[in-house]
Tab-separated table of C-alpha atoms in Angstrom:
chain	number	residue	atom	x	y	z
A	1	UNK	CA	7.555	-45.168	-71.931
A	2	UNK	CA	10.066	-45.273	-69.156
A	3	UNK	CA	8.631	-48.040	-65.994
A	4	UNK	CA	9.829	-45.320	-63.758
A	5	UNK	CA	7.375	-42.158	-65.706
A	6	UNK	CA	4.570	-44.553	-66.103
A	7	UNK	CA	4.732	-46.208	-61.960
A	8	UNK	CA	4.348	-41.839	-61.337
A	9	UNK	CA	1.685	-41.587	-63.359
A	10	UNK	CA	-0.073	-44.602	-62.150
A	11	UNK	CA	-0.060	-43.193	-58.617
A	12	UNK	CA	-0.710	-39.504	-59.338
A	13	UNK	CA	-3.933	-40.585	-61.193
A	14	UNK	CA	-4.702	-42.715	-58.256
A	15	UNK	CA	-4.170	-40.470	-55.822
A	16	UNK	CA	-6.442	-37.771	-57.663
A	17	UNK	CA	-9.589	-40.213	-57.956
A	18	UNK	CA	-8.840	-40.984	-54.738
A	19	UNK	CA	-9.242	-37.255	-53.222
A	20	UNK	CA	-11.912	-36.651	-55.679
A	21	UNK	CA	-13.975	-38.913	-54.239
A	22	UNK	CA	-13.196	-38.088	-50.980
A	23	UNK	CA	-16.366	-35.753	-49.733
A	24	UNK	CA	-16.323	-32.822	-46.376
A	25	UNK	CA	-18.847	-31.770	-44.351
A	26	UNK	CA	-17.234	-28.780	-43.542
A	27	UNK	CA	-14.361	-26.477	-44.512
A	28	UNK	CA	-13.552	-25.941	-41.020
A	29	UNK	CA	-15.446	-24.432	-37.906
A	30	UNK	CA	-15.540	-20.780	-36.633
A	31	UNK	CA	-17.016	-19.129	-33.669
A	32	UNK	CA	-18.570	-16.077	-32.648
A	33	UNK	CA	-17.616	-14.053	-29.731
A	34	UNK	CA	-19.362	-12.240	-27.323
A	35	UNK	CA	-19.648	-8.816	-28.060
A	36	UNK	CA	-18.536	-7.851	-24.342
A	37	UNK	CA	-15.318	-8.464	-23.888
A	38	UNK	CA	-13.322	-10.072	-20.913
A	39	UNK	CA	-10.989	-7.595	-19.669
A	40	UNK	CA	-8.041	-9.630	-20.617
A	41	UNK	CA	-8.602	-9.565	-24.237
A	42	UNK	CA	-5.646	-7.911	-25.865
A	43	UNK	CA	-5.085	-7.481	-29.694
A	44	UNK	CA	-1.271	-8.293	-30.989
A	45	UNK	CA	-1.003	-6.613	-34.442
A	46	UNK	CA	-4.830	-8.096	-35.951
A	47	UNK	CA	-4.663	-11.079	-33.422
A	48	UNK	CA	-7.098	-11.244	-30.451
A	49	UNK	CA	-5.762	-12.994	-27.774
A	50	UNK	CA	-6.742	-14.007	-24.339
A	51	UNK	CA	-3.412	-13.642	-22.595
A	52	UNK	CA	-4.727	-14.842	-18.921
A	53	UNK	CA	-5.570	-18.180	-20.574
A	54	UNK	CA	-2.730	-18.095	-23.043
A	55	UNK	CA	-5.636	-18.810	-25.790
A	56	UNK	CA	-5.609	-17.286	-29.318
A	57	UNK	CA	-9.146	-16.033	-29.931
A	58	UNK	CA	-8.784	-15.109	-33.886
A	59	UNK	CA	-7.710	-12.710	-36.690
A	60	UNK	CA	-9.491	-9.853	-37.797
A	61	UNK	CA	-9.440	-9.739	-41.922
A	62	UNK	CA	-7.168	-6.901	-42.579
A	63	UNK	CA	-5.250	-7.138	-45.961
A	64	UNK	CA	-1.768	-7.631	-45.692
A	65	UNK	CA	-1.056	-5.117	-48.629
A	66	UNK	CA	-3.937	-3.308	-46.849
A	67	UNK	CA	-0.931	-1.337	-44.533
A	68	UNK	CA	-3.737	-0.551	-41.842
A	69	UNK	CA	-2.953	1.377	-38.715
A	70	UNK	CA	-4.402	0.314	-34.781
A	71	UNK	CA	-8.247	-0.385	-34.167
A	72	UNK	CA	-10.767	2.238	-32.538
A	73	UNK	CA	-14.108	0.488	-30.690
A	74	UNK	CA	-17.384	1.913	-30.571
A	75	UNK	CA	-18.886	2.738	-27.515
A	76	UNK	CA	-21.012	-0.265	-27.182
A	77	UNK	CA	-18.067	-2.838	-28.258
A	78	UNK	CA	-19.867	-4.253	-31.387
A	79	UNK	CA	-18.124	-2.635	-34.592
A	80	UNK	CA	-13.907	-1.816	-34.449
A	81	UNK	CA	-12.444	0.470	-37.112
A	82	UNK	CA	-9.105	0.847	-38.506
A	83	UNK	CA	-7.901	2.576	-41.630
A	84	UNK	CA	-6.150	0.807	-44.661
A	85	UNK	CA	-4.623	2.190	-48.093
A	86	UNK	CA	-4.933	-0.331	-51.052
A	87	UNK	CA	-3.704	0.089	-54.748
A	88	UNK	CA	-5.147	-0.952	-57.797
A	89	UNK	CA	-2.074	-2.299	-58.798
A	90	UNK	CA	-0.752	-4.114	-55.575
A	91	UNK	CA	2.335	-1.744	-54.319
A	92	UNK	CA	1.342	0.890	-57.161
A	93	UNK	CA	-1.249	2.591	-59.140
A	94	UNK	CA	-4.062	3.964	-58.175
A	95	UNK	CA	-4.794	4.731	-54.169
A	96	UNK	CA	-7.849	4.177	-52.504
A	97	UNK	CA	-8.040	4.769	-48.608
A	98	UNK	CA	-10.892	3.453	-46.458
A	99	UNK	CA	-12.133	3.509	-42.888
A	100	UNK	CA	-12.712	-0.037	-42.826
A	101	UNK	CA	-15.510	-1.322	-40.202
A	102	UNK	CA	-15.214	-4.773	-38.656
A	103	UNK	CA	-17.833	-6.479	-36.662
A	104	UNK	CA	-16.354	-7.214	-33.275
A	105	UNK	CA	-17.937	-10.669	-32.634
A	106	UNK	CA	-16.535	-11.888	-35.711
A	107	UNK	CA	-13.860	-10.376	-36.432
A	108	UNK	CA	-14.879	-9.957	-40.068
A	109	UNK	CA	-14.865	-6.569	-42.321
A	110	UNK	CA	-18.844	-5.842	-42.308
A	111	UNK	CA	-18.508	-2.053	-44.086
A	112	UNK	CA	-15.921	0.059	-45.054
A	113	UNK	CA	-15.782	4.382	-45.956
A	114	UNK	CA	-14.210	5.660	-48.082
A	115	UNK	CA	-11.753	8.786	-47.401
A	116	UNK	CA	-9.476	10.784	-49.674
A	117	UNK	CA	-6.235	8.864	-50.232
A	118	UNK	CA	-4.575	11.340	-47.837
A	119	UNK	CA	-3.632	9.345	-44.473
A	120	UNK	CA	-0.308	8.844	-43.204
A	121	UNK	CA	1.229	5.756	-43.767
A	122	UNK	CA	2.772	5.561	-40.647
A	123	UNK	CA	1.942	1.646	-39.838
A	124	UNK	CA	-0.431	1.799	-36.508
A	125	UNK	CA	1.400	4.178	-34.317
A	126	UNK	CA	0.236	6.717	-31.916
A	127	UNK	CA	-1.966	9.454	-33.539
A	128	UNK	CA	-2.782	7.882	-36.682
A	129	UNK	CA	-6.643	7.909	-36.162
A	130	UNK	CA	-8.411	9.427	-33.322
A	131	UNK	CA	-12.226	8.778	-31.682
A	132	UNK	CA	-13.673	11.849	-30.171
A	133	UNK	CA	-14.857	11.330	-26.689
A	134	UNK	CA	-18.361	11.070	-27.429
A	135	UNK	CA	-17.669	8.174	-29.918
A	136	UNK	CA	-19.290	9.292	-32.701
A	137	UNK	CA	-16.032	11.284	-35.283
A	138	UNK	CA	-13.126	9.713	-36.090
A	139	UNK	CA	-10.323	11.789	-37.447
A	140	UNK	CA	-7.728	10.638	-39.691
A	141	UNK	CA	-4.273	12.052	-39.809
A	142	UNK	CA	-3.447	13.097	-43.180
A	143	UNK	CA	0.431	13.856	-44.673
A	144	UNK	CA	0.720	14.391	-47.923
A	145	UNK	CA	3.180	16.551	-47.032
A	146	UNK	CA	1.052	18.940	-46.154
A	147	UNK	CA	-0.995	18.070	-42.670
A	148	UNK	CA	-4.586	17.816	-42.139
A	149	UNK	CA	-7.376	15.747	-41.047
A	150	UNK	CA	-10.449	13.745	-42.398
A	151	UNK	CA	-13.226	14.017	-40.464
A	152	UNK	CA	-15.332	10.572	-40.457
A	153	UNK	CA	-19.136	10.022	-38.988
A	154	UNK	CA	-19.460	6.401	-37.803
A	155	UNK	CA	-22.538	6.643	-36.933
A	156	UNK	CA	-24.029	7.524	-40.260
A	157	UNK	CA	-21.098	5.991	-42.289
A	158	UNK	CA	-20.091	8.825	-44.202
A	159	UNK	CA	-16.918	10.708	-44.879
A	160	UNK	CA	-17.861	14.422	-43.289
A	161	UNK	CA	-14.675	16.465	-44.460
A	162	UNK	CA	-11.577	17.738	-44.518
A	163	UNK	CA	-9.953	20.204	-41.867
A	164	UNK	CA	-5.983	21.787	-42.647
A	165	UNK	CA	-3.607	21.643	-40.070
A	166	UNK	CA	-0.898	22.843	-41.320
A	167	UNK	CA	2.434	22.683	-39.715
A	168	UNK	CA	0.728	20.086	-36.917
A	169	UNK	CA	0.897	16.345	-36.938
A	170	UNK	CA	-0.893	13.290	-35.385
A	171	UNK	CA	-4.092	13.639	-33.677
A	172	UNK	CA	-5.527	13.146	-30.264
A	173	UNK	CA	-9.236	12.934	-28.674
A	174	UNK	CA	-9.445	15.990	-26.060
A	175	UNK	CA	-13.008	16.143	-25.603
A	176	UNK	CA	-16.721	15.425	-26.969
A	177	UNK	CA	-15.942	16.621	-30.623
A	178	UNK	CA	-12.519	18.360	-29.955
A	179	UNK	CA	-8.509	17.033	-31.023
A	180	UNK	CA	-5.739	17.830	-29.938
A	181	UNK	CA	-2.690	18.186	-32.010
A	182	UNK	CA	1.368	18.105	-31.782
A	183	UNK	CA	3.148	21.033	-33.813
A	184	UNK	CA	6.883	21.268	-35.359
A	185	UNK	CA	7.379	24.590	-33.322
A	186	UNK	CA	6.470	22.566	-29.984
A	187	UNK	CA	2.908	24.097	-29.658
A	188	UNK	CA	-0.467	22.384	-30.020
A	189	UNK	CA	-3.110	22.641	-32.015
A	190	UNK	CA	-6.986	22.175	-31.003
A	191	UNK	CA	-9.478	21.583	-33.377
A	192	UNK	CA	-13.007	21.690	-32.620
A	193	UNK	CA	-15.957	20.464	-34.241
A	194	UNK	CA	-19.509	21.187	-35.055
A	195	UNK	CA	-22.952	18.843	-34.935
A	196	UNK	CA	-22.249	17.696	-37.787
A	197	UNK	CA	-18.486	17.132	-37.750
A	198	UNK	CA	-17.573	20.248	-39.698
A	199	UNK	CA	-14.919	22.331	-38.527
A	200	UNK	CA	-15.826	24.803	-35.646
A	201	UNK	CA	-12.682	26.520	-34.698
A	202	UNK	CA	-8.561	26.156	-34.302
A	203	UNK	CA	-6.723	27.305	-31.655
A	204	UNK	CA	-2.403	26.956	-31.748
A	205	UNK	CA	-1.070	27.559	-28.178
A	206	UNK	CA	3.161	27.892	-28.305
A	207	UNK	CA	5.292	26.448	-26.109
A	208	UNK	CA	4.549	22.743	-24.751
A	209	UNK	CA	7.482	21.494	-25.937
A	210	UNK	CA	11.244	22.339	-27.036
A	211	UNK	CA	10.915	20.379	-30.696
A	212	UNK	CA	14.850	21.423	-30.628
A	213	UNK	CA	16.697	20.609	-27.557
A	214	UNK	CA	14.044	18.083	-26.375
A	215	UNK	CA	11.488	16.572	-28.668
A	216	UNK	CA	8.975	14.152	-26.926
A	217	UNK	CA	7.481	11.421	-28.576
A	218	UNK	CA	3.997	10.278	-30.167
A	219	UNK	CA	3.318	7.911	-27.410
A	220	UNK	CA	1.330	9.559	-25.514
A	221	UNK	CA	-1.151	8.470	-22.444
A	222	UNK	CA	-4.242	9.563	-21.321
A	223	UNK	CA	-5.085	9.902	-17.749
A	224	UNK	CA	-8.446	10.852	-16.649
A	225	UNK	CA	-8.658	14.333	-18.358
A	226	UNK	CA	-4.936	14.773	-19.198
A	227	UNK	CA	-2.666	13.765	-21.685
A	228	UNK	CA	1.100	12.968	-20.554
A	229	UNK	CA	4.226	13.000	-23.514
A	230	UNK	CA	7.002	11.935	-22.647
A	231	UNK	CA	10.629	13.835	-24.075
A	232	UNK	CA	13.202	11.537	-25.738
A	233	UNK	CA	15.206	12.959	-22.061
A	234	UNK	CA	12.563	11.712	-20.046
A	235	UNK	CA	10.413	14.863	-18.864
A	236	UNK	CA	6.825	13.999	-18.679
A	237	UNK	CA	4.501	16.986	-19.940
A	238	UNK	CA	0.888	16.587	-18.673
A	239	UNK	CA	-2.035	18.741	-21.038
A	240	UNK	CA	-5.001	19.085	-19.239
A	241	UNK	CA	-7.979	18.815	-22.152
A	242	UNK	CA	-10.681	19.375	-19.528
A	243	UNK	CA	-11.899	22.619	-20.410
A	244	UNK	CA	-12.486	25.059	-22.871
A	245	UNK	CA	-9.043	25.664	-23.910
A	246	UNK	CA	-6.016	23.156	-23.311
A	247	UNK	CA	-3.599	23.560	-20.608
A	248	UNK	CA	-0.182	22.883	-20.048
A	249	UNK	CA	0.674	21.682	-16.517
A	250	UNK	CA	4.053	21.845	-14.765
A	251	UNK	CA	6.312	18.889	-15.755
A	252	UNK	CA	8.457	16.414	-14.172
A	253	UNK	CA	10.921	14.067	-15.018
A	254	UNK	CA	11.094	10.399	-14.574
A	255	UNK	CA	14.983	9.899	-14.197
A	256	UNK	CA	16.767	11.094	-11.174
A	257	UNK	CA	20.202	12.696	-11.515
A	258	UNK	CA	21.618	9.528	-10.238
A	259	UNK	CA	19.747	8.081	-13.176
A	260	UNK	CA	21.010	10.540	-16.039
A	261	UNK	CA	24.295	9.669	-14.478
A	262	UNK	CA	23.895	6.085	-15.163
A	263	UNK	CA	22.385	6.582	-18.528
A	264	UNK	CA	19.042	5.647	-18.146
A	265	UNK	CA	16.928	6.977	-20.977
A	266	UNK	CA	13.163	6.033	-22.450
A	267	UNK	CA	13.044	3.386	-24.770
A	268	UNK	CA	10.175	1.131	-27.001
A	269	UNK	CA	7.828	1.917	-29.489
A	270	UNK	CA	4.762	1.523	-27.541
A	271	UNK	CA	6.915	2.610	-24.195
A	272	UNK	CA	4.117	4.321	-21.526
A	273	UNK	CA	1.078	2.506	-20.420
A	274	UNK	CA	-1.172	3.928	-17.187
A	275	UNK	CA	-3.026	1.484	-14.583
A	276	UNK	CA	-5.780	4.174	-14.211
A	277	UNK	CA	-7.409	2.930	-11.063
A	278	UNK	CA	-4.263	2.980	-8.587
A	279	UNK	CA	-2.209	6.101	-10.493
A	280	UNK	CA	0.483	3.535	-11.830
A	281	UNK	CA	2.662	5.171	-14.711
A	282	UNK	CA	4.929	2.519	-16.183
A	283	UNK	CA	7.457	3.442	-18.619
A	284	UNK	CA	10.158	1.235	-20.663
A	285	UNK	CA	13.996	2.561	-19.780
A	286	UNK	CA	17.350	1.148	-21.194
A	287	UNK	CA	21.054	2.249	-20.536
A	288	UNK	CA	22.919	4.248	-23.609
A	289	UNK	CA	25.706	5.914	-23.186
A	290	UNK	CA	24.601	8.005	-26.195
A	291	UNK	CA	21.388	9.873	-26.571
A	292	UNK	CA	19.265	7.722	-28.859
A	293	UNK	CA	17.969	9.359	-32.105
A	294	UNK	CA	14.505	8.213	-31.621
A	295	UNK	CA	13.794	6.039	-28.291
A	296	UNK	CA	11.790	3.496	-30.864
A	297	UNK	CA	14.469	2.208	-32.057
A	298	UNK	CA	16.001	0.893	-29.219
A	299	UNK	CA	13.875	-2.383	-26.816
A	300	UNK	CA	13.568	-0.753	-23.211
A	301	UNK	CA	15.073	-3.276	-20.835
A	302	UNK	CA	13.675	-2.741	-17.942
A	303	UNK	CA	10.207	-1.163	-16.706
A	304	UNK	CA	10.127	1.256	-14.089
A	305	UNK	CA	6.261	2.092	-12.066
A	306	UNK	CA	5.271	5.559	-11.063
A	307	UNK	CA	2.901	6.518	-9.109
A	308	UNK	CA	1.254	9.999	-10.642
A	309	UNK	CA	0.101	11.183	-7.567
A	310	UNK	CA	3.389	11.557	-6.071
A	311	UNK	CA	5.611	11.448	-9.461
A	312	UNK	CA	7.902	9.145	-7.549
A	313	UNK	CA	9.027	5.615	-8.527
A	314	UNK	CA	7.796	3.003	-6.812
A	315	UNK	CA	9.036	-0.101	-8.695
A	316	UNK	CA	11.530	-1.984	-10.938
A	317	UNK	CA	10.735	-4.663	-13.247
A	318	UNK	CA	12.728	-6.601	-16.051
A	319	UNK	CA	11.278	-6.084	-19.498
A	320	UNK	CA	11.724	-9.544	-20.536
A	321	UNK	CA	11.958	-12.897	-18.554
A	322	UNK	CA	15.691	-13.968	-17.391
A	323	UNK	CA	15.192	-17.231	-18.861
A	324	UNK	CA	14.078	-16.051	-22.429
A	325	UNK	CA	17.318	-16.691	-24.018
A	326	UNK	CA	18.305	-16.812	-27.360
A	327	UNK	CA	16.657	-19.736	-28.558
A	328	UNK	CA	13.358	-18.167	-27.813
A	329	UNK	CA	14.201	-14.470	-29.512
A	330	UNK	CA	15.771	-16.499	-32.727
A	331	UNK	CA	12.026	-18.171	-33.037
A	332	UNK	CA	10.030	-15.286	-32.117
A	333	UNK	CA	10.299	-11.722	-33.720
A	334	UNK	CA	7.269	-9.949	-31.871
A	335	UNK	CA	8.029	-6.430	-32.591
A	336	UNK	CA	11.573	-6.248	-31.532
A	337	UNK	CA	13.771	-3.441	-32.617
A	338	UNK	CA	16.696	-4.119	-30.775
A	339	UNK	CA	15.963	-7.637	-29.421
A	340	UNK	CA	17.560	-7.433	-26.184
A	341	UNK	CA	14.280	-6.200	-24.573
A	342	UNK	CA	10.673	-5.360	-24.973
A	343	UNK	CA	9.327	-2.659	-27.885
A	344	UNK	CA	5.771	-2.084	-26.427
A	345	UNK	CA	3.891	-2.754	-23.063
A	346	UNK	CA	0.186	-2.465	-21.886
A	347	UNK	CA	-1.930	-2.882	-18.263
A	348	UNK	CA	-5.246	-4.095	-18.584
A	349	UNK	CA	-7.514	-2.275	-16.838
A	350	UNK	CA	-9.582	-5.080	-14.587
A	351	UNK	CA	-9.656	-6.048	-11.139
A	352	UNK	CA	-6.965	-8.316	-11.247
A	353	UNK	CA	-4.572	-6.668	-14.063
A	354	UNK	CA	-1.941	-7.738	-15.722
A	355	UNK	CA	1.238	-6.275	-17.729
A	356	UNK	CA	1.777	-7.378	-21.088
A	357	UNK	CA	5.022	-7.146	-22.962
A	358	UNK	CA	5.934	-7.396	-26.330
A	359	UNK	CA	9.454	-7.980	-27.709
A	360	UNK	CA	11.343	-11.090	-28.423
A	361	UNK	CA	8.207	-12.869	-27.448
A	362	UNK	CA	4.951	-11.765	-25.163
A	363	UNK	CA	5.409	-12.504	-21.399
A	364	UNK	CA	2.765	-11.502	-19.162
A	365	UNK	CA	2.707	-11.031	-15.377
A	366	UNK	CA	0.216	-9.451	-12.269
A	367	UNK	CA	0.503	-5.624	-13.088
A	368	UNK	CA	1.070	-4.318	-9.281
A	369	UNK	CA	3.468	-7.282	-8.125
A	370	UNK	CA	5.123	-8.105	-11.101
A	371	UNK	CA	5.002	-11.563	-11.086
A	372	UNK	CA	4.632	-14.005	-13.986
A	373	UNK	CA	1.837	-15.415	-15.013
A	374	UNK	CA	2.886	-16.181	-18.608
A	375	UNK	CA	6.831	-16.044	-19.322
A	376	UNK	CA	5.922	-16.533	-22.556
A	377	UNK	CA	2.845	-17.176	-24.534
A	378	UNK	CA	2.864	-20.036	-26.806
A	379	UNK	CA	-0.268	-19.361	-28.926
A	380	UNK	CA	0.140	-16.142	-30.201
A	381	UNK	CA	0.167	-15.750	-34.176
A	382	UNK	CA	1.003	-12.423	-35.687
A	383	UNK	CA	3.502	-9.527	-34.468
A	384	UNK	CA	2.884	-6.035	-34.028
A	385	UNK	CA	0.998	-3.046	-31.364
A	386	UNK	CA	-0.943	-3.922	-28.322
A	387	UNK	CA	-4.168	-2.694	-27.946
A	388	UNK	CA	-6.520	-2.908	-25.106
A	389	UNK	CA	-10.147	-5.021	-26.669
A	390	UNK	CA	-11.735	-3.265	-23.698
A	391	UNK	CA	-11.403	0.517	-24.384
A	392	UNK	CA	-14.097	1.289	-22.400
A	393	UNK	CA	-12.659	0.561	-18.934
């Protein structure tokens, strides 16, 4: 035998006894978190983080192949629920969709229910799942093509039903056990439920939107008892869901004709966020001198404050720090599109607030001044939507 093959062999075996004797007392250590979360607490994609301390909290399980949308809390903060689509053969075979349950202090799956393998796999966008306002049914948005929506009880863990909706897309919590829905004809849909999470009644009102000359998109906000869309030509369009029917308030644009002039448009995935205890509207904007086909796919590149009282600007922010250059966006793909700005954006809702952005990195500053806290974090695994751990403030 070759010296050379047998000096390899020598050491390989050694090396093995030597790591098979080798014993651990543990496989690693792992913490539980309170179930009340600080107000700073801010999920990336399925990564908690604390972005005032720059401090990466953990990873909820969801399967990568799982393609699961955005988390929904329960009302007292200890389970979080998304929904995921697996297949028997990885990318193919047969479909099984769940509302999976996740315990929030450990960010483990605890339960899961399953749904008919319906949903829209949309990725965790706006209007994919939807917790009515007394936090007890969670609809799922269902395209298959056709539309409709399966009606969930978290409370009892069950799958309830199924309700059509046809011609009508995403859904929306507008009250204790009523939706709201976006149609193709710009109308909405409102679908109320019983007790028992069975369908009660529909009701289509034309008219909120023109789906033609001015789409808005899915990104909506929610503001007290309103909901504001935004058009891809910047007209907000508040829906009041306060009473027994929904309706549609005047609307207002956020660009000036000085700023259509300069060819400010809305921009971002995730691109309107609302700081609900001082009225602040802030909405990612970028210069085209084309309309964009869908604002998404285009990084805003700056951030511009309204206050919703007035419907007046009151502030101008960069997306992204100056001095993120291109060494930082070549390391750091946080849910850019465009990569010259920020995709998504989101206020926490605590006394001392911040503004988080997401692009080619996460940056982080004080949400009524503007100035940095973070530039950028340094700790943050993962990529994808921001969501608010505190949904109840």
């Amino acid at each position: 035998m070759n010296v050379k093959i047998q000096s390899l062999l020598f050491i390989a075996v050694f090396w093995a006894n030597v790591c098979f004797a080798q014993t651990f007392d543990s496989h690693g250590a792992s913490e539980v978190l309170p179930v009340e979360p600080e107000p700073d607490w801010v999920f990336i994609g399925s990564s908690l983080v604390d972005v005032m301390d720059n401090k990466f909290l953990g990873i909820a399980g969801v399967s990568g192949g799982g393609m699961g949308s955005s988390f929904t809390f329960s009302a007292d903060n200890r389970f979080m629920f998304t929904v995921e689509s697996f297949y028997s053969r990885g990318n193919r075979g047969q479909r099984t969709d769940t509302v999976t349950i996740f315990d929030t202090s450990t960010l483990a799956p605890v339960d899961e229910i399953i749904v008919p393998p319906k949903r829209a796999l949309m990725g965790s966008i706006d209007g994919a799942t939807a917790l009515s306002d007394e936090n007890r049914f969670l609809a799922v948005f269902n395209l298959t093509p056709a539309t409709s929506l399966s009606v969930v009880d978290i409370e009892r863990r069950e799958f309830v039903g199924e309700i059509s909706t046809p011609g009508c897309s995403l859904v929306y919590p507008a009250g204790e056990r009523r939706y709201l829905m976006l149609c193709a004809d710009g109308g909405v849909l409102s679908v109320t439920l019983d007790e028992d999470g069975g369908e009660l009644s529909k009701t289509r009102t034309a008219g909120y939107f023109d789906p033609e000359g001015d789409p808005i998109t899915e990104a909506g906000v929610r503001y007290g008892d309103q909901w504001l869309f935004v058009s891809f030509g910047g007209v907000v369009h508040p829906l009041d869901v306060s009473g027994a029917t929904l309706q549609f308030e005047d609307s207002w644009s956020l660009l000036t004709d000085e700023d259509r002039a300069e060819n400010w448009r809305i921009a971002g995935k995730q691109h309107l966020v609302i700081h609900q205890a001082t009225s602040r509207l802030y909405s990612l904007v970028r210069q085209s001198e084309e309309p964009l086909d869908d604002p998404g796919d285009m990084d805003g590149t700056e951030i511009w404050v309204y206050d919703l009282e007035s419907r007046q600007r009151v502030q101008r922010l960069e997306a992204v720090p100056e001095q993120e250059g291109e060494e930082i966006r070549a390391t750091t793909g946080i849910g850019s599109t465009s990569g010259d700005g920020a995709s998504g954006i989101l206020v926490t809702q605590g006394d001392d607030s911040v503004l988080v952005t997401v692009g080619g990195g996460v940056s982080v500053r004080n949400a009524i001044t503007g100035e940095y806290i973070h530039e950028q974090l340094k700790n943050v695994p993962g990529s994808g939507r921001l969501t608010l751990r505190n949904q109840a403030q």
